[in-house]
Coordinates of N, CA, C and O in Angstrom, one line a residue:
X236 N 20.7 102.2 39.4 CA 20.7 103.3 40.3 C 21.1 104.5 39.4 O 22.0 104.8 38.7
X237 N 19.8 105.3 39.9 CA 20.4 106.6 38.9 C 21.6 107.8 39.9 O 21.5 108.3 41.0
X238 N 22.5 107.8 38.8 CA 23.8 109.2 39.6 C 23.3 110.5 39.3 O 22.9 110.6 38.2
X239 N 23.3 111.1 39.9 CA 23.1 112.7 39.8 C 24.2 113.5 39.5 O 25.1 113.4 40.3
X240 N 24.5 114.3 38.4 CA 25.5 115.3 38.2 C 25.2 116.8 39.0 O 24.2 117.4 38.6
X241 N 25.6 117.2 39.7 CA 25.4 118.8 40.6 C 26.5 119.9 40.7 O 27.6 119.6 41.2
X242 N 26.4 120.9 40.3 CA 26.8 121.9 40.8 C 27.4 121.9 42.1 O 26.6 121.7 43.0
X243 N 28.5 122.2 42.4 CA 29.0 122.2 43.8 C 28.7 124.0 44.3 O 28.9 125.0 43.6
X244 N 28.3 123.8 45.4 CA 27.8 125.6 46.0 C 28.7 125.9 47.1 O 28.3 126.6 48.0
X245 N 30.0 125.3 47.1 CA 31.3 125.5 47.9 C 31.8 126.8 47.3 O 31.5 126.9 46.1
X246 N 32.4 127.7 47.7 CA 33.4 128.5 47.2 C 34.6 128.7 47.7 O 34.6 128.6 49.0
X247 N 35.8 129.0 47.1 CA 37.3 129.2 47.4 C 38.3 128.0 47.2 O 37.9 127.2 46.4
X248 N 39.2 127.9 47.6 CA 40.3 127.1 47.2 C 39.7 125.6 47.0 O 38.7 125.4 47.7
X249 N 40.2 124.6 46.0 CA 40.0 123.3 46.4 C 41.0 122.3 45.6 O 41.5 122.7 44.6
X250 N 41.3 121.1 46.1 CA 42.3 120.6 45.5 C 42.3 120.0 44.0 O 41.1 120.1 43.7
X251 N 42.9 119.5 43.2 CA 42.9 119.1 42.1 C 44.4 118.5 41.6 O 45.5 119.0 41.7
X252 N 43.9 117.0 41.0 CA 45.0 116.7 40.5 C 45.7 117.4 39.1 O 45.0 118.1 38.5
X253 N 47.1 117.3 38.4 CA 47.5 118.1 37.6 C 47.8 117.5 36.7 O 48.4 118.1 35.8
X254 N 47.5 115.7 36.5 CA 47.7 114.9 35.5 C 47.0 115.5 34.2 O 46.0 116.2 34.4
X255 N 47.5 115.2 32.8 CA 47.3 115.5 31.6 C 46.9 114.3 31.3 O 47.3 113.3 31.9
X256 N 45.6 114.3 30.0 CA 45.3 113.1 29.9 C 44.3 113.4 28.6 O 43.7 114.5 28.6
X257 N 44.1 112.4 27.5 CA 43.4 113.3 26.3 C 42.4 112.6 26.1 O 42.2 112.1 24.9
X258 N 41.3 112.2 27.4 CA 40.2 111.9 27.7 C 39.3 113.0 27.3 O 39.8 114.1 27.6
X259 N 38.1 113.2 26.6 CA 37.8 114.4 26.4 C 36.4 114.3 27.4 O 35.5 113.5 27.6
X260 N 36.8 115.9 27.8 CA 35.3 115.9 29.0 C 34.1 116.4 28.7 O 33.5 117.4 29.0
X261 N 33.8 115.3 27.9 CA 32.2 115.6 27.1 C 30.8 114.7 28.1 O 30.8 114.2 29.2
X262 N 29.9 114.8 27.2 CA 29.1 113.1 27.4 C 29.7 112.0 28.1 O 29.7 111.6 29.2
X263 N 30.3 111.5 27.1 CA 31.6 110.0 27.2 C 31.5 110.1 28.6 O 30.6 109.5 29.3
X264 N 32.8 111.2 29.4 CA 33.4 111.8 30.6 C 32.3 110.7 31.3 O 32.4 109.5 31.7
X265 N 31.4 111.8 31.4 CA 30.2 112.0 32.5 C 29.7 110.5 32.5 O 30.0 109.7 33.5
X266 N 29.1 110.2 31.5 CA 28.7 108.6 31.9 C 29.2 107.5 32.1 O 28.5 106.5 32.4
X267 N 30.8 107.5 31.9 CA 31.4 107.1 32.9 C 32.0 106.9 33.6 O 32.5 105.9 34.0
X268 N 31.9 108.7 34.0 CA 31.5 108.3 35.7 C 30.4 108.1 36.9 O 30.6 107.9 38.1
X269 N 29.2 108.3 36.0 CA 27.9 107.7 36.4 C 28.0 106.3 36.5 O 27.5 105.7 37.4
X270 N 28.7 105.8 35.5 CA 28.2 104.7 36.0 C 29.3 103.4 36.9 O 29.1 102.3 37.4
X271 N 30.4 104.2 36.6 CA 31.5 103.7 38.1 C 30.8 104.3 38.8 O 29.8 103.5 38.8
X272 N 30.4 105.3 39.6 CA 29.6 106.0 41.1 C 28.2 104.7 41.2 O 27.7 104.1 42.2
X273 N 28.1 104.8 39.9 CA 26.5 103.8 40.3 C 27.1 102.7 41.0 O 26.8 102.5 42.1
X274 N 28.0 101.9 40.4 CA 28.9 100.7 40.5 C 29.1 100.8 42.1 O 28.8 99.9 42.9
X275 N 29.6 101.9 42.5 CA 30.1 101.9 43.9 C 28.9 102.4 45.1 O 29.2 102.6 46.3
X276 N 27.7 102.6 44.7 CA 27.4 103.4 45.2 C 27.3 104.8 45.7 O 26.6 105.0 46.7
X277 N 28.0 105.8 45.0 CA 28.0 107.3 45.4 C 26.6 107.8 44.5 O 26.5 107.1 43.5
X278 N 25.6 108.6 44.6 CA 24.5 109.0 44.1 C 24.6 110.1 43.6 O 23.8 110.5 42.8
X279 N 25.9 110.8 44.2 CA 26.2 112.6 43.3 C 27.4 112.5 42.9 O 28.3 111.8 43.4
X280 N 27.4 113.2 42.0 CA 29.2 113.7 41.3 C 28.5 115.3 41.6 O 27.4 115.6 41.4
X281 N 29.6 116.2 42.1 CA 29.5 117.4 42.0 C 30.8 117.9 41.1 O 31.9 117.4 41.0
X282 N 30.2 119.3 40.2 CA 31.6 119.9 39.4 C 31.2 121.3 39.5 O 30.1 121.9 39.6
X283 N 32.5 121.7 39.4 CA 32.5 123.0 39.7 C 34.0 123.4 38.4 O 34.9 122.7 37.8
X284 N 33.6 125.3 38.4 CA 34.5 125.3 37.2 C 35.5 126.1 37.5 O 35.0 127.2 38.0
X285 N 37.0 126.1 37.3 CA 38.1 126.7 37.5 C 38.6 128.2 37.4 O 37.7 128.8 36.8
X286 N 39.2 128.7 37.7 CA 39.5 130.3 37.1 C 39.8 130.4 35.8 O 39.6 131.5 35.2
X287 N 40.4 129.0 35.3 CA 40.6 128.7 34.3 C 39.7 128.4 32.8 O 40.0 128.2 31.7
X288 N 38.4 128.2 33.5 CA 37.4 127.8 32.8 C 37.1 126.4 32.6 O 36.1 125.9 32.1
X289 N 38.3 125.7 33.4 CA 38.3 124.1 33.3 C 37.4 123.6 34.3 O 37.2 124.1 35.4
X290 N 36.7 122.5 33.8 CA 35.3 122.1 34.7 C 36.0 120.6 35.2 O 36.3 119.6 34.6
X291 N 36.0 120.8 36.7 CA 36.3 119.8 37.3 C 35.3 118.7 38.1 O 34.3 119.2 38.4
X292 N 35.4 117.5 38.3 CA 34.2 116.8 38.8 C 34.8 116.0 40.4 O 35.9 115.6 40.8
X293 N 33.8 116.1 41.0 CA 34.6 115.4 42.4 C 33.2 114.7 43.2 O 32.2 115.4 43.7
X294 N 33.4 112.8 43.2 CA 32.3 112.3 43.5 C 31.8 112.4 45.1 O 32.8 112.7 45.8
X295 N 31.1 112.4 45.7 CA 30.2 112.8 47.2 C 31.0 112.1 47.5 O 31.7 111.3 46.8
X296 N 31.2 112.5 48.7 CA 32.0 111.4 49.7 C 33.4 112.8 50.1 O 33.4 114.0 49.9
X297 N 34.4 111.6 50.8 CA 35.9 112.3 50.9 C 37.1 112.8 49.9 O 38.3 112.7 50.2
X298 N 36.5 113.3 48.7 CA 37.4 112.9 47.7 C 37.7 114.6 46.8 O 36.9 115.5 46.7
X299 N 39.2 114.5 46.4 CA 39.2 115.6 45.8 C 38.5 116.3 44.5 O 37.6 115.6 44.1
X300 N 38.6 117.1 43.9 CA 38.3 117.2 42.6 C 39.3 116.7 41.5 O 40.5 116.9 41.8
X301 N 38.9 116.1 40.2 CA 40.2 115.6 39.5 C 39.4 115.9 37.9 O 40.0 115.6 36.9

């Protein structure tokens, strides 16, 4: 199953966790979590990018950004 990466078209506040972690959010990141999402079933990861410039990702469903 193919995952979709998207742009989220929400604006204003949203949650995020504040864990440190020296995963780097490249390629690597993204695929996987394409392919845990595939694994489970979710078909989009949406990300959106911080005030900060930090690019956060948060899979469809009920779930925060992290």
């Amino acid at each position: 199953m193919k995952v979709e990466i998207v742009r989220d078209t929400g604006t204003g506040y949203f949650g995020t966790t504040t864990a440190r972690t020296n995963v780097p959010q490249g390629k690597k990141l993204e695929l996987t979590m394409q392919n845990l999402c595939s694994t489970l079933g979710i078909k989009k990861i949406y990300w959106t990018i911080s005030s900060r410039e930090a690019k956060y990702y948060r899979p469809d469903g009920p779930y925060t950004y992290q």
